[in-house]
mmCIF file of C-alpha atoms in Angstrom:
data_model
loop_
_atom_site.group_PDB
_atom_site.id
_atom_site.type_symbol
_atom_site.label_atom_id
_atom_site.label_comp_id
_atom_site.label_asym_id
_atom_site.label_seq_id
_atom_site.Cartn_x
_atom_site.Cartn_y
_atom_site.Cartn_z
ATOM 1 C CA MET A 1246 17.058 10.905 -16.279
ATOM 2 C CA THR A 1247 14.323 8.573 -17.568
ATOM 3 C CA PRO A 1248 14.910 4.968 -16.414
ATOM 4 C CA THR A 1249 15.482 2.251 -19.012
ATOM 5 C CA THR A 1250 15.046 -0.869 -16.830
ATOM 6 C CA THR A 1251 12.617 -1.926 -14.123
ATOM 7 C CA ARG A 1252 12.195 -4.507 -11.379
ATOM 8 C CA GLN A 1253 9.222 -6.662 -12.323
ATOM 9 C CA TRP A 1254 7.410 -9.983 -11.995
ATOM 10 C CA SER A 1255 5.920 -12.052 -14.798
ATOM 11 C CA ILE A 1256 3.488 -14.961 -14.965
ATOM 12 C CA GLN A 1257 5.030 -17.844 -16.890
ATOM 13 C CA GLY A 1258 2.355 -20.502 -16.408
ATOM 14 C CA GLN A 1259 -0.772 -21.489 -14.488
ATOM 15 C CA THR A 1260 0.242 -24.344 -12.204
ATOM 16 C CA GLY A 1261 0.691 -22.294 -9.036
ATOM 17 C CA PHE A 1262 2.499 -19.386 -7.441
ATOM 18 C CA ASP A 1263 5.900 -20.790 -8.445
ATOM 19 C CA ASN A 1264 5.019 -19.646 -11.972
ATOM 20 C CA LEU A 1265 5.762 -16.103 -10.792
ATOM 21 C CA LYS A 1266 9.244 -15.124 -11.992
ATOM 22 C CA PHE A 1267 11.214 -12.036 -10.893
ATOM 23 C CA ASN A 1268 13.469 -9.946 -13.124
ATOM 24 C CA ALA A 1269 15.574 -7.288 -11.389
ATOM 25 C CA SER A 1270 16.427 -5.491 -14.645
ATOM 26 C CA ALA A 1271 13.705 -5.866 -17.264
ATOM 27 C CA PRO A 1272 13.757 -3.403 -20.195
ATOM 28 C CA ILE A 1273 11.152 -0.612 -20.196
ATOM 29 C CA PRO A 1274 9.287 -0.265 -23.524
ATOM 30 C CA LYS A 1275 9.891 2.896 -25.531
ATOM 31 C CA LEU A 1276 7.230 5.581 -25.114
ATOM 32 C CA GLY A 1277 4.814 6.061 -27.987
ATOM 33 C CA ASP A 1278 3.279 9.408 -28.903
ATOM 34 C CA HIS A 1279 0.311 8.974 -26.535
ATOM 35 C CA ASP A 1280 2.067 6.965 -23.825
ATOM 36 C CA VAL A 1281 2.814 7.778 -20.207
ATOM 37 C CA LEU A 1282 5.625 6.293 -18.097
ATOM 38 C CA VAL A 1283 4.502 5.763 -14.499
ATOM 39 C CA LYS A 1284 6.558 4.961 -11.428
ATOM 40 C CA ILE A 1285 4.298 2.578 -9.488
ATOM 41 C CA HIS A 1286 4.411 3.390 -5.774
ATOM 42 C CA TYR A 1287 1.852 0.814 -4.604
ATOM 43 C CA ALA A 1288 -0.138 -2.033 -6.118
ATOM 44 C CA SER A 1289 -2.830 -4.246 -4.629
ATOM 45 C CA LEU A 1290 -3.955 -7.823 -5.159
ATOM 46 C CA ASN A 1291 -7.356 -9.214 -6.108
ATOM 47 C CA TYR A 1292 -8.731 -12.755 -6.029
ATOM 48 C CA ARG A 1293 -8.428 -12.612 -9.810
ATOM 49 C CA ASP A 1294 -4.617 -12.461 -9.516
ATOM 50 C CA LEU A 1295 -4.594 -15.715 -7.555
ATOM 51 C CA ALA A 1296 -7.148 -17.379 -9.851
ATOM 52 C CA ILE A 1297 -4.960 -16.763 -12.914
ATOM 53 C CA LEU A 1298 -2.057 -18.688 -11.385
ATOM 54 C CA LYS A 1299 -4.424 -21.449 -10.208
ATOM 55 C CA ASN A 1300 -5.771 -21.867 -13.774
ATOM 56 C CA ASN A 1301 -9.238 -20.798 -12.649
ATOM 57 C CA TYR A 1302 -9.786 -17.552 -14.537
ATOM 58 C CA PRO A 1303 -12.504 -17.403 -17.241
ATOM 59 C CA PHE A 1304 -11.456 -14.188 -19.019
ATOM 60 C CA PRO A 1305 -8.833 -13.564 -21.748
ATOM 61 C CA LEU A 1306 -5.134 -14.125 -20.972
ATOM 62 C CA ASN A 1307 -1.924 -13.647 -22.922
ATOM 63 C CA LEU A 1308 1.011 -15.250 -21.105
ATOM 64 C CA PRO A 1309 3.692 -14.453 -20.208
ATOM 65 C CA VAL A 1310 2.432 -11.211 -18.683
ATOM 66 C CA VAL A 1311 3.318 -8.833 -15.859
ATOM 67 C CA PRO A 1312 0.664 -9.484 -13.173
ATOM 68 C CA GLY A 1313 -1.527 -6.977 -11.333
ATOM 69 C CA SER A 1314 -4.322 -4.673 -12.447
ATOM 70 C CA ASP A 1315 -4.298 -2.205 -9.555
ATOM 71 C CA GLY A 1316 -1.632 0.429 -9.116
ATOM 72 C CA ALA A 1317 -1.076 4.040 -8.124
ATOM 73 C CA GLY A 1318 1.962 6.090 -8.954
ATOM 74 C CA GLU A 1319 3.562 9.180 -10.391
ATOM 75 C CA VAL A 1320 4.049 10.237 -14.003
ATOM 76 C CA VAL A 1321 7.784 10.437 -14.788
ATOM 77 C CA ALA A 1322 7.685 10.903 -18.591
ATOM 78 C CA VAL A 1323 5.113 11.509 -21.335
ATOM 79 C CA GLY A 1324 4.967 11.036 -25.087
ATOM 80 C CA PRO A 1325 4.954 14.106 -27.380
ATOM 81 C CA ARG A 1326 1.164 14.007 -27.978
ATOM 82 C CA VAL A 1327 0.014 13.347 -24.418
ATOM 83 C CA THR A 1328 -2.549 15.946 -23.298
ATOM 84 C CA ARG A 1329 -4.203 14.400 -20.240
ATOM 85 C CA PHE A 1330 -1.193 14.219 -17.909
ATOM 86 C CA LYS A 1331 2.131 15.890 -17.180
ATOM 87 C CA VAL A 1332 5.243 14.848 -15.292
ATOM 88 C CA GLY A 1333 4.553 14.771 -11.553
ATOM 89 C CA ASP A 1334 0.831 13.950 -11.811
ATOM 90 C CA LYS A 1335 -0.502 11.234 -9.497
ATOM 91 C CA VAL A 1336 -2.442 8.552 -11.358
ATOM 92 C CA VAL A 1337 -4.271 5.240 -10.948
ATOM 93 C CA THR A 1338 -4.486 2.443 -13.522
ATOM 94 C CA LEU A 1339 -7.670 1.493 -15.404
ATOM 95 C CA PHE A 1340 -8.372 -2.278 -15.259
ATOM 96 C CA ASN A 1341 -9.556 -2.762 -18.857
ATOM 97 C CA GLN A 1342 -7.431 -0.247 -20.723
ATOM 98 C CA GLY A 1343 -9.824 -0.090 -23.672
ATOM 99 C CA HIS A 1344 -13.047 0.354 -21.672
ATOM 100 C CA GLN A 1345 -13.473 4.099 -21.820
ATOM 101 C CA ALA A 1346 -17.258 4.561 -21.516
ATOM 102 C CA ALA A 1347 -20.643 2.900 -22.044
ATOM 103 C CA SER A 1348 -20.844 -0.885 -22.310
ATOM 104 C CA LEU A 1349 -17.928 -3.252 -22.439
ATOM 105 C CA THR A 1350 -17.231 -4.712 -25.903
ATOM 106 C CA ILE A 1351 -15.439 -7.864 -27.036
ATOM 107 C CA PRO A 1352 -12.301 -5.872 -27.984
ATOM 108 C CA SER A 1353 -12.272 -3.810 -24.763
ATOM 109 C CA ALA A 1354 -12.824 -6.947 -22.638
ATOM 110 C CA ALA A 1355 -9.493 -8.211 -23.995
ATOM 111 C CA THR A 1356 -7.467 -5.268 -22.622
ATOM 112 C CA GLY A 1357 -7.178 -6.287 -18.968
ATOM 113 C CA LEU A 1358 -4.002 -5.324 -17.125
ATOM 114 C CA GLY A 1359 -2.210 -8.294 -15.624
ATOM 115 C CA GLY A 1360 -4.069 -10.700 -17.899
ATOM 116 C CA VAL A 1361 -3.709 -9.635 -21.519
ATOM 117 C CA LEU A 1362 -1.610 -6.487 -21.107
ATOM 118 C CA ASP A 1363 1.367 -6.065 -18.772
ATOM 119 C CA GLY A 1364 0.193 -4.963 -15.341
ATOM 120 C CA THR A 1365 1.313 -3.126 -12.239
ATOM 121 C CA LEU A 1366 3.676 -5.443 -10.369
ATOM 122 C CA THR A 1367 6.656 -3.635 -11.813
ATOM 123 C CA GLU A 1368 8.397 -0.472 -10.629
ATOM 124 C CA TYR A 1369 7.973 1.369 -13.959
ATOM 125 C CA SER A 1370 5.314 0.749 -16.579
ATOM 126 C CA VAL A 1371 4.111 2.360 -19.814
ATOM 127 C CA PHE A 1372 0.393 3.053 -20.326
ATOM 128 C CA ASP A 1373 -1.663 4.808 -22.968
ATOM 129 C CA GLN A 1374 -2.878 8.112 -21.507
ATOM 130 C CA LEU A 1375 -6.485 6.836 -21.765
ATOM 131 C CA GLY A 1376 -5.582 3.898 -19.509
ATOM 132 C CA LEU A 1377 -5.033 6.110 -16.469
ATOM 133 C CA VAL A 1378 -7.187 8.304 -14.240
ATOM 134 C CA GLU A 1379 -6.289 11.128 -11.894
ATOM 135 C CA MET A 1380 -5.740 9.903 -8.346
ATOM 136 C CA PRO A 1381 -8.297 11.055 -5.737
ATOM 137 C CA CYS A 1382 -6.736 13.966 -3.869
ATOM 138 C CA THR A 1383 -7.902 12.689 -0.468
ATOM 139 C CA LEU A 1384 -6.105 9.328 -0.766
ATOM 140 C CA SER A 1385 -2.507 8.182 -0.366
ATOM 141 C CA PHE A 1386 -0.729 6.115 -3.020
ATOM 142 C CA GLN A 1387 -1.364 3.008 -0.913
ATOM 143 C CA GLU A 1388 -5.086 3.710 -0.601
ATOM 144 C CA ALA A 1389 -5.507 4.671 -4.249
ATOM 145 C CA ALA A 1390 -3.783 1.465 -5.351
ATOM 146 C CA THR A 1391 -6.815 -0.498 -4.134
ATOM 147 C CA LEU A 1392 -9.366 1.104 -6.495
ATOM 148 C CA SER A 1393 -8.853 -0.215 -10.032
ATOM 149 C CA CYS A 1394 -10.653 -3.557 -9.790
ATOM 150 C CA ALA A 1395 -12.678 -3.981 -6.585
ATOM 151 C CA ALA A 1396 -13.843 -0.400 -6.100
ATOM 152 C CA VAL A 1397 -14.832 0.194 -9.731
ATOM 153 C CA THR A 1398 -16.641 -3.157 -9.791
ATOM 154 C CA ALA A 1399 -18.603 -2.210 -6.670
ATOM 155 C CA TRP A 1400 -19.444 1.198 -8.125
ATOM 156 C CA ASN A 1401 -20.624 -0.352 -11.382
ATOM 157 C CA ALA A 1402 -22.750 -2.899 -9.497
ATOM 158 C CA LEU A 1403 -24.596 -0.142 -7.642
ATOM 159 C CA PHE A 1404 -24.681 2.730 -10.131
ATOM 160 C CA GLY A 1405 -23.801 1.297 -13.538
ATOM 161 C CA LEU A 1406 -27.125 -0.123 -14.757
ATOM 162 C CA GLU A 1407 -28.636 2.613 -16.893
ATOM 163 C CA GLY A 1408 -31.937 3.827 -15.469
ATOM 164 C CA LYS A 1409 -31.526 1.873 -12.216
ATOM 165 C CA PRO A 1410 -28.840 3.434 -10.020
ATOM 166 C CA LEU A 1411 -28.898 2.870 -6.277
ATOM 167 C CA LYS A 1412 -31.080 5.428 -4.476
ATOM 168 C CA ALA A 1413 -31.196 6.664 -0.902
ATOM 169 C CA GLY A 1414 -33.419 4.484 1.245
ATOM 170 C CA GLN A 1415 -32.875 1.314 -0.766
ATOM 171 C CA VAL A 1416 -31.299 -1.844 0.690
ATOM 172 C CA VAL A 1417 -28.014 -3.439 -0.386
ATOM 173 C CA LEU A 1418 -26.851 -6.934 0.589
ATOM 174 C CA THR A 1419 -23.102 -7.611 0.540
ATOM 175 C CA GLN A 1420 -21.416 -10.993 0.874
ATOM 176 C CA GLY A 1421 -18.302 -11.444 2.966
ATOM 177 C CA THR A 1422 -15.553 -8.926 3.640
ATOM 178 C CA GLY A 1423 -13.531 -8.967 0.422
ATOM 179 C CA GLY A 1424 -12.606 -5.830 -1.460
ATOM 180 C CA VAL A 1425 -15.705 -5.521 -3.660
ATOM 181 C CA SER A 1426 -18.089 -6.137 -0.755
ATOM 182 C CA ILE A 1427 -16.399 -3.612 1.533
ATOM 183 C CA PHE A 1428 -16.323 -0.918 -1.154
ATOM 184 C CA ALA A 1429 -19.974 -1.621 -1.998
ATOM 185 C CA ALA A 1430 -20.927 -1.185 1.641
ATOM 186 C CA GLN A 1431 -19.032 2.112 1.855
ATOM 187 C CA PHE A 1432 -20.553 3.478 -1.359
ATOM 188 C CA ALA A 1433 -24.068 2.364 -0.400
ATOM 189 C CA LEU A 1434 -23.859 3.936 3.049
ATOM 190 C CA ALA A 1435 -22.570 7.195 1.537
ATOM 191 C CA ALA A 1436 -25.573 7.180 -0.813
ATOM 192 C CA GLY A 1437 -28.026 6.846 2.088
ATOM 193 C CA ALA A 1438 -28.847 3.164 1.609
ATOM 194 C CA THR A 1439 -29.291 0.474 4.266
ATOM 195 C CA VAL A 1440 -26.672 -2.278 4.146
ATOM 196 C CA ILE A 1441 -27.017 -5.902 5.202
ATOM 197 C CA GLY A 1442 -23.678 -7.688 5.378
ATOM 198 C CA THR A 1443 -22.862 -11.381 5.653
ATOM 199 C CA THR A 1444 -19.781 -12.974 7.171
ATOM 200 C CA SER A 1445 -18.780 -16.121 9.061
ATOM 201 C CA SER A 1446 -16.472 -14.272 11.463
ATOM 202 C CA VAL A 1447 -17.533 -12.608 14.708
ATOM 203 C CA SER A 1448 -14.548 -10.244 14.593
ATOM 204 C CA LYS A 1449 -15.237 -9.249 10.985
ATOM 205 C CA ALA A 1450 -18.889 -8.692 11.858
ATOM 206 C CA GLU A 1451 -17.784 -6.105 14.409
ATOM 207 C CA ILE A 1452 -15.640 -4.359 11.803
ATOM 208 C CA LEU A 1453 -18.590 -4.241 9.408
ATOM 209 C CA LYS A 1454 -20.702 -2.658 12.140
ATOM 210 C CA SER A 1455 -17.945 -0.127 12.840
ATOM 211 C CA LEU A 1456 -18.177 0.950 9.174
ATOM 212 C CA GLY A 1457 -21.870 1.675 9.671
ATOM 213 C CA VAL A 1458 -23.389 -1.554 8.285
ATOM 214 C CA GLN A 1459 -26.813 -1.740 9.922
ATOM 215 C CA HIS A 1460 -27.363 -5.524 9.884
ATOM 216 C CA VAL A 1461 -24.856 -8.399 9.872
ATOM 217 C CA ILE A 1462 -25.802 -12.068 9.334
ATOM 218 C CA ASN A 1463 -23.442 -14.950 10.124
ATOM 219 C CA TYR A 1464 -24.000 -17.210 7.121
ATOM 220 C CA ARG A 1465 -22.343 -20.177 8.840
ATOM 221 C CA ASP A 1466 -24.757 -20.023 11.769
ATOM 222 C CA ASP A 1467 -27.676 -19.202 9.472
ATOM 223 C CA PRO A 1468 -27.523 -21.185 6.206
ATOM 224 C CA ASN A 1469 -30.876 -19.668 5.202
ATOM 225 C CA TRP A 1470 -29.408 -16.159 5.333
ATOM 226 C CA GLY A 1471 -31.203 -15.081 2.166
ATOM 227 C CA GLU A 1472 -34.607 -15.418 3.780
ATOM 228 C CA THR A 1473 -33.278 -13.781 6.951
ATOM 229 C CA ALA A 1474 -32.129 -10.793 4.890
ATOM 230 C CA ARG A 1475 -35.568 -10.520 3.292
ATOM 231 C CA GLN A 1476 -37.191 -10.482 6.737
ATOM 232 C CA LEU A 1477 -35.052 -7.457 7.678
ATOM 233 C CA THR A 1478 -36.450 -5.288 4.874
ATOM 234 C CA GLN A 1479 -39.500 -3.031 4.987
ATOM 235 C CA GLY A 1480 -42.631 -5.091 4.387
ATOM 236 C CA LYS A 1481 -40.353 -8.132 4.020
ATOM 237 C CA GLU A 1482 -40.199 -7.259 0.306
ATOM 238 C CA GLY A 1483 -36.520 -8.081 -0.117
ATOM 239 C CA VAL A 1484 -33.324 -6.201 -0.926
ATOM 240 C CA ASP A 1485 -32.817 -3.930 -3.942
ATOM 241 C CA PHE A 1486 -29.195 -4.782 -4.789
ATOM 242 C CA ILE A 1487 -27.030 -7.809 -4.040
ATOM 243 C CA ILE A 1488 -23.259 -7.934 -4.474
ATOM 244 C CA GLU A 1489 -22.886 -11.600 -5.440
ATOM 245 C CA VAL A 1490 -19.280 -12.697 -4.936
ATOM 246 C CA GLY A 1491 -19.723 -16.369 -4.069
ATOM 247 C CA GLY A 1492 -21.168 -17.387 -7.417
ATOM 248 C CA VAL A 1493 -23.041 -20.645 -7.842
ATOM 249 C CA THR A 1494 -22.652 -21.618 -4.172
ATOM 250 C CA THR A 1495 -24.482 -18.520 -2.888
ATOM 251 C CA ILE A 1496 -26.805 -17.451 -5.708
ATOM 252 C CA LYS A 1497 -29.675 -19.613 -4.398
ATOM 253 C CA GLN A 1498 -29.749 -17.597 -1.165
ATOM 254 C CA SER A 1499 -29.396 -14.351 -3.105
ATOM 255 C CA LEU A 1500 -32.511 -15.231 -5.083
ATOM 256 C CA LYS A 1501 -34.361 -15.756 -1.788
ATOM 257 C CA ALA A 1502 -33.301 -12.283 -0.627
ATOM 258 C CA ILE A 1503 -33.878 -10.217 -3.757
ATOM 259 C CA LYS A 1504 -36.844 -7.890 -4.170
ATOM 260 C CA ILE A 1505 -39.129 -7.952 -7.199
ATOM 261 C CA ASP A 1506 -37.303 -5.963 -9.898
ATOM 262 C CA GLY A 1507 -34.137 -6.000 -7.793
ATOM 263 C CA VAL A 1508 -30.621 -6.379 -9.214
ATOM 264 C CA ILE A 1509 -28.124 -9.136 -8.431
ATOM 265 C CA GLY A 1510 -24.628 -8.156 -9.585
ATOM 266 C CA ILE A 1511 -22.481 -11.239 -10.258
ATOM 267 C CA VAL A 1512 -18.962 -10.049 -9.521
ATOM 268 C CA GLY A 1513 -17.101 -13.178 -8.421
ATOM 269 C CA PHE A 1514 -16.869 -16.913 -8.013
ATOM 270 C CA VAL A 1515 -14.947 -17.324 -4.759
ATOM 271 C CA GLY A 1516 -17.334 -20.035 -3.529
ATOM 272 C CA GLY A 1517 -16.181 -22.495 -6.179
ATOM 273 C CA ASN A 1518 -18.564 -24.789 -8.026
ATOM 274 C CA THR A 1519 -21.501 -27.037 -7.178
ATOM 275 C CA PRO A 1520 -23.926 -29.142 -9.251
ATOM 276 C CA ASP A 1521 -26.820 -27.778 -7.186
ATOM 277 C CA GLN A 1522 -27.453 -24.544 -9.050
ATOM 278 C CA PRO A 1523 -30.594 -22.445 -9.547
ATOM 279 C CA SER A 1524 -32.283 -22.553 -12.939
ATOM 280 C CA PHE A 1525 -33.514 -19.826 -15.267
ATOM 281 C CA MET A 1526 -36.959 -20.437 -13.774
ATOM 282 C CA ASP A 1527 -35.674 -19.337 -10.372
ATOM 283 C CA VAL A 1528 -34.675 -15.985 -11.874
ATOM 284 C CA LEU A 1529 -38.018 -15.678 -13.653
ATOM 285 C CA SER A 1530 -40.014 -16.542 -10.540
ATOM 286 C CA GLN A 1531 -38.211 -13.833 -8.553
ATOM 287 C CA ILE A 1532 -38.757 -11.283 -11.372
ATOM 288 C CA CYS A 1533 -35.280 -9.821 -10.959
ATOM 289 C CA THR A 1534 -32.246 -8.829 -12.990
ATOM 290 C CA VAL A 1535 -29.094 -10.949 -12.707
ATOM 291 C CA ARG A 1536 -26.219 -8.964 -14.164
ATOM 292 C CA GLY A 1537 -22.690 -10.130 -14.905
ATOM 293 C CA LEU A 1538 -19.969 -7.546 -14.255
ATOM 294 C CA TYR A 1539 -16.396 -7.197 -15.447
ATOM 295 C CA VAL A 1540 -15.146 -4.131 -13.534
ATOM 296 C CA GLY A 1541 -16.168 -0.827 -15.240
ATOM 297 C CA SER A 1542 -15.263 2.023 -17.561
ATOM 298 C CA ARG A 1543 -12.903 4.985 -17.227
ATOM 299 C CA LEU A 1544 -15.851 7.379 -16.940
ATOM 300 C CA GLN A 1545 -17.314 5.289 -14.110
ATOM 301 C CA PHE A 1546 -13.898 5.300 -12.423
ATOM 302 C CA GLU A 1547 -13.763 9.089 -12.619
ATOM 303 C CA ASP A 1548 -17.323 9.422 -11.269
ATOM 304 C CA MET A 1549 -16.390 7.121 -8.397
ATOM 305 C CA ASN A 1550 -13.248 9.093 -7.576
ATOM 306 C CA ARG A 1551 -15.275 12.297 -7.288
ATOM 307 C CA ALA A 1552 -17.611 10.532 -4.849
ATOM 308 C CA ILE A 1553 -14.637 9.245 -2.842
ATOM 309 C CA ASP A 1554 -13.252 12.764 -2.471
ATOM 310 C CA ALA A 1555 -16.657 14.337 -1.743
ATOM 311 C CA ASN A 1556 -17.550 11.779 0.937
ATOM 312 C CA ASN A 1557 -14.025 11.275 2.317
ATOM 313 C CA ILE A 1558 -14.285 7.514 1.766
ATOM 314 C CA LYS A 1559 -11.163 5.658 2.871
ATOM 315 C CA PRO A 1560 -10.388 2.184 1.505
ATOM 316 C CA ILE A 1561 -9.984 -0.538 4.124
ATOM 317 C CA VAL A 1562 -6.383 -1.745 3.808
ATOM 318 C CA ASP A 1563 -4.947 -4.833 5.492
ATOM 319 C CA LYS A 1564 -2.294 -4.204 8.126
ATOM 320 C CA ALA A 1565 0.247 -6.354 6.283
ATOM 321 C CA VAL A 1566 2.266 -4.653 3.540
ATOM 322 C CA PHE A 1567 4.624 -6.660 1.323
ATOM 323 C CA SER A 1568 7.564 -5.428 -0.733
ATOM 324 C CA LEU A 1569 7.726 -6.116 -4.473
ATOM 325 C CA GLU A 1570 10.308 -8.845 -3.874
ATOM 326 C CA GLU A 1571 7.925 -10.526 -1.385
ATOM 327 C CA LEU A 1572 5.147 -10.966 -3.948
ATOM 328 C CA LYS A 1573 4.939 -14.773 -3.670
ATOM 329 C CA GLU A 1574 4.519 -14.463 0.089
ATOM 330 C CA ALA A 1575 1.753 -11.904 -0.478
ATOM 331 C CA TYR A 1576 -0.079 -14.261 -2.827
ATOM 332 C CA GLN A 1577 0.102 -17.063 -0.243
ATOM 333 C CA TYR A 1578 -1.025 -14.734 2.567
ATOM 334 C CA MET A 1579 -4.101 -13.813 0.539
ATOM 335 C CA TRP A 1580 -4.729 -17.412 -0.547
ATOM 336 C CA ASP A 1581 -4.705 -18.412 3.148
ATOM 337 C CA GLN A 1582 -7.375 -15.732 3.749
ATOM 338 C CA LYS A 1583 -5.312 -13.963 6.398
ATOM 339 C CA HIS A 1584 -6.211 -10.511 5.035
ATOM 340 C CA PHE A 1585 -9.047 -8.126 5.821
ATOM 341 C CA GLY A 1586 -9.737 -5.472 3.226
ATOM 342 C CA LYS A 1587 -7.260 -4.838 0.440
ATOM 343 C CA LEU A 1588 -3.772 -6.355 0.453
ATOM 344 C CA THR A 1589 -1.134 -3.938 -0.827
ATOM 345 C CA ILE A 1590 2.362 -4.238 -2.281
ATOM 346 C CA LYS A 1591 4.925 -1.455 -1.840
ATOM 347 C CA VAL A 1592 6.440 -1.389 -5.315
ATOM 348 C CA ALA A 1593 8.756 1.632 -5.575
ATOM 349 C CA SER A 1594 12.143 1.190 -3.927
#
């Protein structure tokens, strides 16, 4: 029998994690002709989820909203005109539900799960069939639940710029050990690239090396890590791609590391703000591309999933797993930076 209610969280404000409210019996919307009802088995958190509740998120919001963009689950019912999925299929959610292919548009940028549209931190949710992708066959529900935001963003950063995809033999610089950076390292290594990683933790540096990262720089010990990264490249020409997650606090070093005609993908702002920021002249003098990213399209997601299956890439998942009811504790755990890799929530009871 198709369920009519669901356990779910909602965001009621932006003054902190106490604005998360739990409903043990929320009504499930009626299925439209092209809709799919999914039982969410696992979800995962991103820095974006925390930033929304801390009133530090620059993209569209429509509160109250069910939080979470990332989820993997099983189709339990379909509308009469659904052609892409059937009951029993395993699926993963698309971050921006309207971003199907090509470039993001103003309308499609306003279709983010967990921000504008109800997200994945609910046991059952209704999605348009175009807002889901087939789950990689080599991954579990828990692993697949980590892909929607961080993995697709990393894939887009490396392969999404038309005419300039990452090639074997090129060099990629990643910052830290968050979800986007780890996925970018895994994708780059699978593509035959050299990876330079940065971290402030000796233990995390060892984990990066265990993944195959060839060079690791401790940015706390070496504040001029951008120049150090450049020195590690052939001919000291600089790196081809940079996964820029710190934002204005790290972009100056990224500009020191980048190669002529290289690409800096701006994917985050975890470093906060500072008045000491590079100018447009710094970008011009380095003769590089600085590219803002807001996740990626459904077609990119599907391309990425094929690469994950072909290369047997396994997401790095934190050892801690929280239940749906423990969501506030999960947010605090991530805010305290106790996690390594993706933090997951076991949603289905």
